[in-house]
XYZ file of C-alpha atoms in Angstrom:
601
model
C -160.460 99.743 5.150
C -163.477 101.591 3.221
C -163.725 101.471 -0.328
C -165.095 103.801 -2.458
C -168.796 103.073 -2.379
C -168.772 102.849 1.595
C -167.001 106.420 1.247
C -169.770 108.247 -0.679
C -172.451 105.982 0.987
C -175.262 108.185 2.147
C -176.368 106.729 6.039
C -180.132 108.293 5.810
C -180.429 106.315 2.185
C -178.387 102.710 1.746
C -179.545 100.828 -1.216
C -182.204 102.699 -1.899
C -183.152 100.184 -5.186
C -186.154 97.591 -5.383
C -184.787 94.934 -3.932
C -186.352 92.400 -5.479
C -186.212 93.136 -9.673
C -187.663 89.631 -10.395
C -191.509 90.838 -8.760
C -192.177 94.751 -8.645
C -194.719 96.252 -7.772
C -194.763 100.150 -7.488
C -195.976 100.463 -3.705
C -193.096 99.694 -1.705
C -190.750 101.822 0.858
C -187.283 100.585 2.191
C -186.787 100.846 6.062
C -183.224 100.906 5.329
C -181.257 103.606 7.597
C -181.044 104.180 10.933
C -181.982 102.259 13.744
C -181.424 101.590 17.558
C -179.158 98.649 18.654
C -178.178 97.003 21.816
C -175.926 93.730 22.179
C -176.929 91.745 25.435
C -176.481 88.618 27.272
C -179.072 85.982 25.899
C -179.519 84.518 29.381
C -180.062 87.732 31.250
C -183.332 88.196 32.472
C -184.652 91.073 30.441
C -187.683 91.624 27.807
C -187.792 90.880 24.805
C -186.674 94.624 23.697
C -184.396 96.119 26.352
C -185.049 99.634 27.846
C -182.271 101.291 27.138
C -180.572 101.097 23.695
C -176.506 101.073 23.404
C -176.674 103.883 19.960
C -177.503 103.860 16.682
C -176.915 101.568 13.786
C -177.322 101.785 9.969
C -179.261 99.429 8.468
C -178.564 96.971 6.248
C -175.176 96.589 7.194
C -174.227 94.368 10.147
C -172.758 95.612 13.675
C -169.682 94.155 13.026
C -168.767 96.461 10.055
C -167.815 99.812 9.598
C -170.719 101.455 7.065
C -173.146 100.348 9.998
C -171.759 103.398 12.202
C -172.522 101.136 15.431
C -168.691 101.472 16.366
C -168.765 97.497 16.815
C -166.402 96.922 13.873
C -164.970 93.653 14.379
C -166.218 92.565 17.498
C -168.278 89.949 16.564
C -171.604 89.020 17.873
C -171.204 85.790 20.502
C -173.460 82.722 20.352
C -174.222 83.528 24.349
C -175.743 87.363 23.414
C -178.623 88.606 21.428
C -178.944 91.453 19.447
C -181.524 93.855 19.307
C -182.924 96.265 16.815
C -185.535 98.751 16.989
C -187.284 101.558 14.563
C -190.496 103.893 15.111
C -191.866 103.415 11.996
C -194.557 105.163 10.278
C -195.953 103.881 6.974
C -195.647 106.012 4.217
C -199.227 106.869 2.445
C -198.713 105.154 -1.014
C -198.316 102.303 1.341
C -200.833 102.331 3.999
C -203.987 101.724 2.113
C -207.211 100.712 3.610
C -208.128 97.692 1.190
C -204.501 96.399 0.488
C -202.377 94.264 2.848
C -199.205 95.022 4.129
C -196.141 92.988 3.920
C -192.814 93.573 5.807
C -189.888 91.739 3.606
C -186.403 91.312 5.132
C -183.749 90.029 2.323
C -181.716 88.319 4.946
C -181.197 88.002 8.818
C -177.986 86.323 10.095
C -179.290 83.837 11.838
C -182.252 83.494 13.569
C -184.401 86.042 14.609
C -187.871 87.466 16.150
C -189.802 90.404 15.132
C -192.366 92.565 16.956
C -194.678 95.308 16.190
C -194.902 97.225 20.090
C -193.562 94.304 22.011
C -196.002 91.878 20.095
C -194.245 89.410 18.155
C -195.753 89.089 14.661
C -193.282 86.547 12.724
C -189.637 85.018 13.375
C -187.392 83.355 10.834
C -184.267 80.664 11.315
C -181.613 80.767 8.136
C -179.330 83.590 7.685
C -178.990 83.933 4.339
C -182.588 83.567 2.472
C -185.401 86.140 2.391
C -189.025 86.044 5.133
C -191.945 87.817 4.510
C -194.293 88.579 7.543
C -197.996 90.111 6.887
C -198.481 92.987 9.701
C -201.619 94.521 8.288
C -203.149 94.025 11.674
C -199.666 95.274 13.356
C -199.988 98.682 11.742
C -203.518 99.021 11.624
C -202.940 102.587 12.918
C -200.009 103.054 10.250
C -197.380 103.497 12.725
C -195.943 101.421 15.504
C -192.340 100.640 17.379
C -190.517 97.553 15.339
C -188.532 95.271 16.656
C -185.914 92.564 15.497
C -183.887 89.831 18.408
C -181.562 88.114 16.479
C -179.095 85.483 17.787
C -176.598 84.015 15.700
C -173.950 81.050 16.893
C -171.949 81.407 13.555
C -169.195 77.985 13.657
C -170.697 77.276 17.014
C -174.030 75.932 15.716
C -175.509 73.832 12.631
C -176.817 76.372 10.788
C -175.514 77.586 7.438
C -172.591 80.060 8.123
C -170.458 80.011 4.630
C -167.198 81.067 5.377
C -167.874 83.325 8.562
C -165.790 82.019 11.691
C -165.481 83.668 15.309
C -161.670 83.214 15.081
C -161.002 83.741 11.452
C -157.530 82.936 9.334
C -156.178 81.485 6.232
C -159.686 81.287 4.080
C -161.923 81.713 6.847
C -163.566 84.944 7.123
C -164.557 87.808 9.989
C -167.865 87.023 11.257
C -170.926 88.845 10.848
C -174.666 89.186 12.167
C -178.396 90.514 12.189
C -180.193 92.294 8.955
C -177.365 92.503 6.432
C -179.698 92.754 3.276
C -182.926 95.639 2.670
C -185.693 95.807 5.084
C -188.877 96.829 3.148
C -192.975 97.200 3.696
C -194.615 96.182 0.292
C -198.471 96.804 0.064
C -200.784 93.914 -2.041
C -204.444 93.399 -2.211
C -206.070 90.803 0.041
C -205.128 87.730 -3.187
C -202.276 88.844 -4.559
C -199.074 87.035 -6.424
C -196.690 85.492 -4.027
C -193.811 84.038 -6.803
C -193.898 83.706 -10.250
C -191.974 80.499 -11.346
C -190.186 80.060 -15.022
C -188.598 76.999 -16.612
C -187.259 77.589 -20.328
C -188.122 74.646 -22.753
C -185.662 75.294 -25.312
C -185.351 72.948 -28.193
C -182.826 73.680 -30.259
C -184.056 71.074 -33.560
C -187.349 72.611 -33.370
C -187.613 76.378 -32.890
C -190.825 76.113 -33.189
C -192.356 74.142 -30.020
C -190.101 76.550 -27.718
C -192.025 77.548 -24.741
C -191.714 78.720 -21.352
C -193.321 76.994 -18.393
C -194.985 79.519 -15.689
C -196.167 78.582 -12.865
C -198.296 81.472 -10.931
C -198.469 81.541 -6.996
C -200.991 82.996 -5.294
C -201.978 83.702 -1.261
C -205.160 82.223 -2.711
C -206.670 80.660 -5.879
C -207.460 83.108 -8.766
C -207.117 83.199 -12.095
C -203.701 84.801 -13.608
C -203.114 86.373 -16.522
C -199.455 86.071 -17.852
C -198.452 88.084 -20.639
C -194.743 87.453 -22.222
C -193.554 89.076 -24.985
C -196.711 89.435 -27.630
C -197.928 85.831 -25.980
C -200.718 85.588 -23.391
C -202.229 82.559 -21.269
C -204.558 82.074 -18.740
C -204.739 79.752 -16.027
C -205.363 79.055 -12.649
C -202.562 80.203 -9.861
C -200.971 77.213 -8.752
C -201.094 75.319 -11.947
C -198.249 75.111 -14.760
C -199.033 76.446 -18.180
C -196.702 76.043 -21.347
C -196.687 79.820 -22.808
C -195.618 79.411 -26.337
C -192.299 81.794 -27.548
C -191.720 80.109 -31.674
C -188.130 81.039 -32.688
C -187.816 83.081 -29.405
C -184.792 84.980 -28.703
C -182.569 82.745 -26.581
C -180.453 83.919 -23.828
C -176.672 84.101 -23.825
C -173.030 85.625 -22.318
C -172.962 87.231 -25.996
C -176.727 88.311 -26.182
C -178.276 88.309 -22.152
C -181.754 88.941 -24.202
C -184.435 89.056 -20.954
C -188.416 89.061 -21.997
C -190.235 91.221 -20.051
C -193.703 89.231 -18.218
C -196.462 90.847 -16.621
C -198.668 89.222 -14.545
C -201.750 89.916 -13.212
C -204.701 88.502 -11.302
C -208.730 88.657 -12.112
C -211.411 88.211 -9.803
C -214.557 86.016 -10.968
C -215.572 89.731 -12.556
C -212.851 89.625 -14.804
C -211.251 92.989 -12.563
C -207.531 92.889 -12.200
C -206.940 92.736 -8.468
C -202.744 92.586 -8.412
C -200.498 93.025 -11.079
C -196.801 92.177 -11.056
C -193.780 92.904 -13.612
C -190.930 90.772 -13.958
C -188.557 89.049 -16.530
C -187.460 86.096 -17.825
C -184.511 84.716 -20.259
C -184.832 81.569 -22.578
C -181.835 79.255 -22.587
C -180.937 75.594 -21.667
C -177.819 74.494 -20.199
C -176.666 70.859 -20.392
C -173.401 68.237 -20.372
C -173.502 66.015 -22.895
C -171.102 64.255 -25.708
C -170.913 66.467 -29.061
C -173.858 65.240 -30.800
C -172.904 61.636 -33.064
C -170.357 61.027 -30.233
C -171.682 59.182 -27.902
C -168.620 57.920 -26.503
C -167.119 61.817 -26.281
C -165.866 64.175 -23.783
C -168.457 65.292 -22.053
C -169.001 69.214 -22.001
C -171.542 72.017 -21.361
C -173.835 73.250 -23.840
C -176.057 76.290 -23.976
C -178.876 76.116 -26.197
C -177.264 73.438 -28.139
C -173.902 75.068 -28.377
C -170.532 74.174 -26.415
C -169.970 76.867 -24.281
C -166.640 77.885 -22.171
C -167.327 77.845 -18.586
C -163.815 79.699 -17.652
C -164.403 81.159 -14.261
C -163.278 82.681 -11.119
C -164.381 82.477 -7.448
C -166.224 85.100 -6.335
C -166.478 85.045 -2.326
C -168.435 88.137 -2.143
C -167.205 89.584 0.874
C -166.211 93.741 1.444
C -163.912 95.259 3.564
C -166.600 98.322 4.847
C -169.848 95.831 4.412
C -168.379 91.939 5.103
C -171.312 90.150 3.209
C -172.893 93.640 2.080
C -171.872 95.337 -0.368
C -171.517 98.826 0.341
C -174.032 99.742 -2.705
C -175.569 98.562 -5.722
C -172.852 100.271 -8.290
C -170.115 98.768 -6.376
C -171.996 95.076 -6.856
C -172.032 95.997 -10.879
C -169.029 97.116 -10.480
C -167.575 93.186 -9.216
C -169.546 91.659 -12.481
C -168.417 93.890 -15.006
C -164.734 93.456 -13.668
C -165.609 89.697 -13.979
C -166.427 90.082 -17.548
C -163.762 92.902 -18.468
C -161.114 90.128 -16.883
C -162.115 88.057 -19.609
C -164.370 85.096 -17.326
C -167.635 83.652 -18.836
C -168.839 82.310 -15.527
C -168.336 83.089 -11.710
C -168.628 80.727 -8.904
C -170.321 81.866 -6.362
C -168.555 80.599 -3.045
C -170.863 79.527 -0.192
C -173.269 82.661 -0.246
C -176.245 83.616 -0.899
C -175.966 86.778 -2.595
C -178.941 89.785 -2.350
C -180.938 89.005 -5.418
C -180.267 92.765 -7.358
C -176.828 90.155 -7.421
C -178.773 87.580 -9.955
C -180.705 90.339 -11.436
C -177.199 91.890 -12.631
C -175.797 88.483 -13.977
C -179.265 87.846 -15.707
C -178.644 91.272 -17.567
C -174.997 91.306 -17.948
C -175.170 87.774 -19.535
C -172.709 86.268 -16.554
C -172.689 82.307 -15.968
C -173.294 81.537 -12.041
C -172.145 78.592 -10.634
C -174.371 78.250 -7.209
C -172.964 76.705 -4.093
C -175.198 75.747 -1.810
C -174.154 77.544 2.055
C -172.179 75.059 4.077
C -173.036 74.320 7.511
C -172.734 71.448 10.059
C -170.368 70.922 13.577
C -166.743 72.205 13.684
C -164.421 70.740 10.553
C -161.507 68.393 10.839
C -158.634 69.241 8.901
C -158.359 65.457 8.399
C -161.612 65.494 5.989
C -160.987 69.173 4.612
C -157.170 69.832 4.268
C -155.687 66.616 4.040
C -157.072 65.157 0.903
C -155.954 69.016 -0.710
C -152.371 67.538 0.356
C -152.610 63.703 -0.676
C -155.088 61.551 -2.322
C -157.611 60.506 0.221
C -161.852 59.702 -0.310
C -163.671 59.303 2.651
C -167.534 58.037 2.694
C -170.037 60.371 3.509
C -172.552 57.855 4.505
C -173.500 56.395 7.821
C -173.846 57.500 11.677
C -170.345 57.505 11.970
C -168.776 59.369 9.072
C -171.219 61.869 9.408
C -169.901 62.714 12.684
C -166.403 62.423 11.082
C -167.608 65.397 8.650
C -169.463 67.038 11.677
C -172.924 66.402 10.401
C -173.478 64.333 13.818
C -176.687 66.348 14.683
C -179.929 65.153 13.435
C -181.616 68.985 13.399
C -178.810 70.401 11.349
C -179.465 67.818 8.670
C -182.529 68.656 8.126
C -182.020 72.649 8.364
C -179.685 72.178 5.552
C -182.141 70.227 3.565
C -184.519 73.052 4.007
C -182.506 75.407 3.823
C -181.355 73.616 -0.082
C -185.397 73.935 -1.396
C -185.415 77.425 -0.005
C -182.409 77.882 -2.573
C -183.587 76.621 -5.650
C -186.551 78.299 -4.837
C -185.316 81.619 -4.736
C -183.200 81.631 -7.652
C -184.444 78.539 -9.804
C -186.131 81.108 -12.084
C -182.589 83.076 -12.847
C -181.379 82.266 -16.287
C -177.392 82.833 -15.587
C -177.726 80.282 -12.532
C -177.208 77.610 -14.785
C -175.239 74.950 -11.902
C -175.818 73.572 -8.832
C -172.215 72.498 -6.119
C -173.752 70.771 -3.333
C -170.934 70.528 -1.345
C -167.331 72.023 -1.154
C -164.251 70.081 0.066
C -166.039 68.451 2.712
C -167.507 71.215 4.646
C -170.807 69.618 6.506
C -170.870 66.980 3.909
C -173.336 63.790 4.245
C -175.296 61.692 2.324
C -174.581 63.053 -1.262
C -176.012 60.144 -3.268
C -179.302 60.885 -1.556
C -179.033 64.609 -1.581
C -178.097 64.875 -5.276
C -181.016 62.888 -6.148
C -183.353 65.235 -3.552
C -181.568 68.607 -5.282
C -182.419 66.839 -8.980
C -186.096 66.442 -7.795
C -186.771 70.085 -6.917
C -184.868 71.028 -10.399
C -184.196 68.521 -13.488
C -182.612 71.454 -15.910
C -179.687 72.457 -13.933
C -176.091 70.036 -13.735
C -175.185 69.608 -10.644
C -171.798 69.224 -8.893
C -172.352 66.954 -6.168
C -168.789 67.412 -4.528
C -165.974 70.154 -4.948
C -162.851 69.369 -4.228
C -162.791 66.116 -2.972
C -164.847 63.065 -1.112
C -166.541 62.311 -4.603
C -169.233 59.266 -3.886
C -169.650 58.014 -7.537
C -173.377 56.925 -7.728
C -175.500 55.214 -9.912
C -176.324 57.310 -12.696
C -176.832 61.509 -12.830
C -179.702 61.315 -9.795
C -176.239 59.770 -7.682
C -173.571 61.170 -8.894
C -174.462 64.188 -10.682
C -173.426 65.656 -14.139
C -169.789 67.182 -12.894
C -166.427 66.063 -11.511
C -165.025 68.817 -9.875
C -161.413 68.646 -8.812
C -159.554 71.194 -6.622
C -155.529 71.639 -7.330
C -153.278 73.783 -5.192
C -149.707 72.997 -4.587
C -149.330 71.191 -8.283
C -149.404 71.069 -11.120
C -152.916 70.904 -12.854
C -153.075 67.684 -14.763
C -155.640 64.935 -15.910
C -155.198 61.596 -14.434
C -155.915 59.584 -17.513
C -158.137 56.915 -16.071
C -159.755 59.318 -14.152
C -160.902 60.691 -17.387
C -161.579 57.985 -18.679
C -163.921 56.620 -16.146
C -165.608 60.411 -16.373
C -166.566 59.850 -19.785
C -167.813 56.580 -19.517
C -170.446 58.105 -16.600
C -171.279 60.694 -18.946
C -169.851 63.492 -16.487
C -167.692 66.603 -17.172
C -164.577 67.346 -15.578
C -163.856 70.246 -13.869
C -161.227 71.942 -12.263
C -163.595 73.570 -9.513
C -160.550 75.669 -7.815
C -157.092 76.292 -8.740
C -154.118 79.483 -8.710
C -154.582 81.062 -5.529
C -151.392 83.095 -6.704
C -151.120 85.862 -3.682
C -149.729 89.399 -4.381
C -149.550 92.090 -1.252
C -150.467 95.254 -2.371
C -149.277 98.097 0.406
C -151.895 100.023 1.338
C -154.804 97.898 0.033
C -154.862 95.635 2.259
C -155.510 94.663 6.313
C -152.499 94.454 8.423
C -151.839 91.036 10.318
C -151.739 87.263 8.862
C -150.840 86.670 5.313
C -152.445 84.065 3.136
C -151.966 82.372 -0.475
C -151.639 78.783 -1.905
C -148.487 80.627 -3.863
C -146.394 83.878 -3.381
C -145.548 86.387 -6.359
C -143.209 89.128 -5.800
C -144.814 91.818 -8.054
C -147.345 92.378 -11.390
C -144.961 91.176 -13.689
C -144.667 88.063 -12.011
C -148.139 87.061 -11.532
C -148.751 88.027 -15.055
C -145.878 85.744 -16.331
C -146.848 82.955 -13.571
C -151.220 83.424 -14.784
C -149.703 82.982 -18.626
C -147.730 80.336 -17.810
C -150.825 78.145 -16.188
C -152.669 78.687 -18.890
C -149.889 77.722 -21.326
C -148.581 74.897 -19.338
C -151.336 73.453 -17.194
C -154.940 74.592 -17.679
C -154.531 74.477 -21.889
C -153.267 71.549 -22.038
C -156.307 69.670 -19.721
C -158.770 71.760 -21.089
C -156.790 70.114 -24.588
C -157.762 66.970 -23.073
C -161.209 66.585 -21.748
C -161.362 69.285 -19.272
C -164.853 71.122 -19.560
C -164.400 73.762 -16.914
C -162.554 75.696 -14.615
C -162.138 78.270 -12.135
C -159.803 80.389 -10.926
C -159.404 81.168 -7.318
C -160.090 84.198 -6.916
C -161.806 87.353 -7.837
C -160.517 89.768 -4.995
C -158.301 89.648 -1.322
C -160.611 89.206 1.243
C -159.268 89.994 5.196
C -155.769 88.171 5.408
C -156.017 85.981 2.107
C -154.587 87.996 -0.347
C -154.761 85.643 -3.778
C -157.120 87.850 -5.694
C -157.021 89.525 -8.854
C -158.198 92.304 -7.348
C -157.186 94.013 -3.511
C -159.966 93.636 -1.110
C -161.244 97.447 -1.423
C -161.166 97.456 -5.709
C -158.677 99.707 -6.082
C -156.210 97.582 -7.567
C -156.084 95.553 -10.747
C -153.114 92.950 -10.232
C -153.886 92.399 -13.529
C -155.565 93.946 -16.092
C -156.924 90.765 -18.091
C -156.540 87.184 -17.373
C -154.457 85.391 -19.847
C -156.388 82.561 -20.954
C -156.559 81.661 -24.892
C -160.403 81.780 -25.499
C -162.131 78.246 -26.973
């Protein structure tokens, strides 16, 4: 199935766009195209880049899907074979300089891979869904060279963070995928140059006055930084915070996604600007609290000082032409505007990391994001993930043996998924519509969520957190335990509030969520993949689903919102493969419906 966007997609040119709108700089040039690819045994005796290459393959788009041309659609990549890439590559002129450095960024590699520069291996990288940067100034000294890229990938047959990707997919498990899936690019920067600019809004909503953003500049090697934002401009050392004042600034909002523009650049101990970098920032706080004078109230969210909705959907980002790629940057807009024109404040975004034009979009288009962390661990039991769906059951998460019960038995995979969580707040802690953290979904590679939810407050204090989605909530001893959000998953029933549940949420000082719910399913002939049908409820037609959406929201979701419920989310934004309980068909074509039916706040 193509949509669209894969139909008009132009193979010599995919996602031609800066990659990376939250640092520009103007010398840059995407390696996105076409390269050589060959699939073969891991154990076979052969180097590290074979001889002869099996055809061609576009790039970014993984083998296993149809914009990559590779004519491996749907033949997944095994955990027993590696998969090889390779481009002659010369580097264009605005690029190659003499006195700059040059960088070779790849915005994701599913899952591990190696990377050489004529058979020399220059950098490799373990996590498939989080940018690496390698420097290959030496590499290219000559400004061309042969590139290379072995990636191996175990998908559910290894630790490592997979999302919703299975080798045997079904149900709400999705095709597999593998290798470069997001823009290869070379970047050129001078020998100390800005590596990440870091924001943190301090909004305070009594006091216009003392509001202030908090920048921290990083640098390949101490300089001094100039940061300029809005009409306001600080110095300081890279490395070190520094408060830049913003009085009265315009805050950031759904209704008014205001951005300030920042510019950044480096001096030497002449005063000479050696780098300069543009980016953007939006000023806004997000918190769950009581109404103010209430301190025994419902808890709810507020944005900068004012309750805000969070009515949402869940957005699993996956394409029928591109799996976890879209097939171009309109047809990502395209998802977030539908989001919006449905009538949502806020998406969740399901166990993916998305490209980060994704975040850039939200930032601009004023969209809430709800961030899941990607799951990973051993193989799931249906005991720990289905079952409690089905009939009230908690399971601890703590301990050598319930962490093998929730397949988190291996030591290395622990801590990959603890990296792998800084990595993510990271790379997007500086996005003002990320505004919450879900740890963990229904089970999925679950352990020690006390511990972790204190380790994910640590690396960021502004965001809520949900420590658990779904079910296997641990409680805790205040926020650093047990986070700021309850989130409940109902399929099968009716939504309701369990009154001491409630209750007991308030008293903690958490909101309550409904993190999932619907999951209404509506065929559509010829939108959608032949085989296995899935849904948590079957419609016969439009008319039904509309009637069945309105009478949720009249019935169900009004009334708990009515009575303490703070948010919720609606599963889900599109069909993807064989699950077919979106409001839209896989390939966008169809609208089941052409605006949710919820009564706004």
């Amino acid at each position: 199935m193509m949509t669209r966007w894969g139909r008009d997609l132009d193979p010599d040119n995919p996602w031609p766009e800066h990659p990376r709108p939250q640092l520009v700089r103007d010398a840059w040039s995407t390696l996105n195209g076409w390269w050589d690819f060959a699939v073969r045994r891991s154990d076979e005796p052969a180097p590290a880049s074979p001889e002869e290459y099996d055809g061609a393959i576009v790039v970014p788009f993984s083998p296993e899907t149809a914009l990559s041309r590779s004519g491996r659609e749907g033949r997944p990549l095994q955990p027993d074979e590696t998969l090889h890439y390779r481009r002659r590559v010369v580097v264009p002129q605005h690029v190659h300089r003499g006195d700059s450095r040059l960088l070779l960024h790849f915005g994701a590699v599913d899952q591990s891979c190696v990377v050489r520069v004529d058979g020399v291996e220059v950098g490799r990288h373990d996590g498939g869904f989080w940018p690496f940067t390698i420097d290959v100034s030496e590499a290219f000294v000559r400004g061309f060279g042969e590139l290379t890229v072995s990636v191996t990938d175990p998908t559910d047959t290894g630790p490592g963070a997979r999302g919703k990707q299975r080798l045997e997919p079904g149900e709400i498990w999705y095709p597999a995928q593998s290798g470069i899936w997001q823009t290869v690019w070379f970047e050129a920067v001078p020998a100390v140059h800005v590596t990440g600019v870091d924001f943190e809004p301090v909004v305070d909503s009594g006091d216009p006055d003392r509001t202030r953003v908090r920048v921290t500049v990083r640098s390949n090697a101490s300089a001094t930084a100039v940061v300029r934002v809005g009409e306001s401009t600080v110095r300081v050392e890279t490395g070190s915070p520094v408060d830049v004042p913003l009085p009265h600034a315009r805050l950031w909002s759904p209704h008014d996604p205001f951005c300030y523009d920042v510019l950044v650049h480096l001096e030497d101990d002449k005063g000479r600007t050696v780098d300069e970098v543009r980016s953007y920032l939006g000023m806004r706080s997000i918190e769950v609290r009581p109404p103010a004078g209430e301190p025994g109230g419902v808890p709810t969210f507020w944005l900068n000082g004012r309750a805000q909705p969070m009515i949402g959907v869940l957005d699993q980002g996956y394409w029928p032409d591109g799996l976890l790629t879209p097939p171009s940057d309109d047809a990502l807009v395209h998802d977030l505007e539908t989001v919006r024109d449905l009538g949502f404040t806020m998406l969740r975004k399901h166990v993916k990391i998305e490209p980060l034009r994704f975040y850039h979009h939200c930032d601009r288009l004023g969209l809430l994001v709800w961030q899941d962390l990607v799951n990973g661990g051993g193989r799931y039991r249906s005991s720990v993930t289905q079952l409690p769906g089905i009939r009230p059951v908690r399971l601890r998460d703590r301990g050598p043996r319930m962490r093998a019960v929730f397949g988190r038995a291996d030591a290395d995979g622990r801590e990959v998924f603890e990296r792998d969580l800084a990595r993510t707040v990271a790379l997007l802690g500086s996005s003002p519509s990320v505004v919450v953290w879900v740890l963990f979904n229904e089970g999925w590679g679950q352990y020690d969520t006390r511990r972790l939810t204190g380790r994910l407050r640590a690396l960021d204090p502004t965001r809520p957190i949900v420590p658990v989605s779904g079910w296997h909530d641990q409680g805790g001893d205040g926020p650093a335990e047990h986070g700021e959000v309850r989130s409940l998953h109902v399929y099968g029933k009716p939504v309701r509030v369990n009154a001491r549940m409630a209750r007991a949420e308030r008293e903690r000082g958490r909101a309550l969520a409904i993190g999932e719910y619907g999951g209404l399913h509506l065929p559509v002939d010829g939108h959608r993949v032949d085989g296995e049908v899935f849904g948590y409820q079957a419609v016969e037609d439009a008319d039904e689903l509309a009637a069945e959406l309105a009478r949720l929201e009249r019935d169900e979701l009004g009334p708990a919102r009515r009575a303490g419920v703070a948010a919720s989310v609606y599963t889900q934004l599109t069909d993807v493969a064989g699950e077919l309980n979106g409001l839209l068909t896989w390939d966008r074509e169809v609208r089941k419906v052409e605006r949710y039916p919820f009564a706004r706040q």
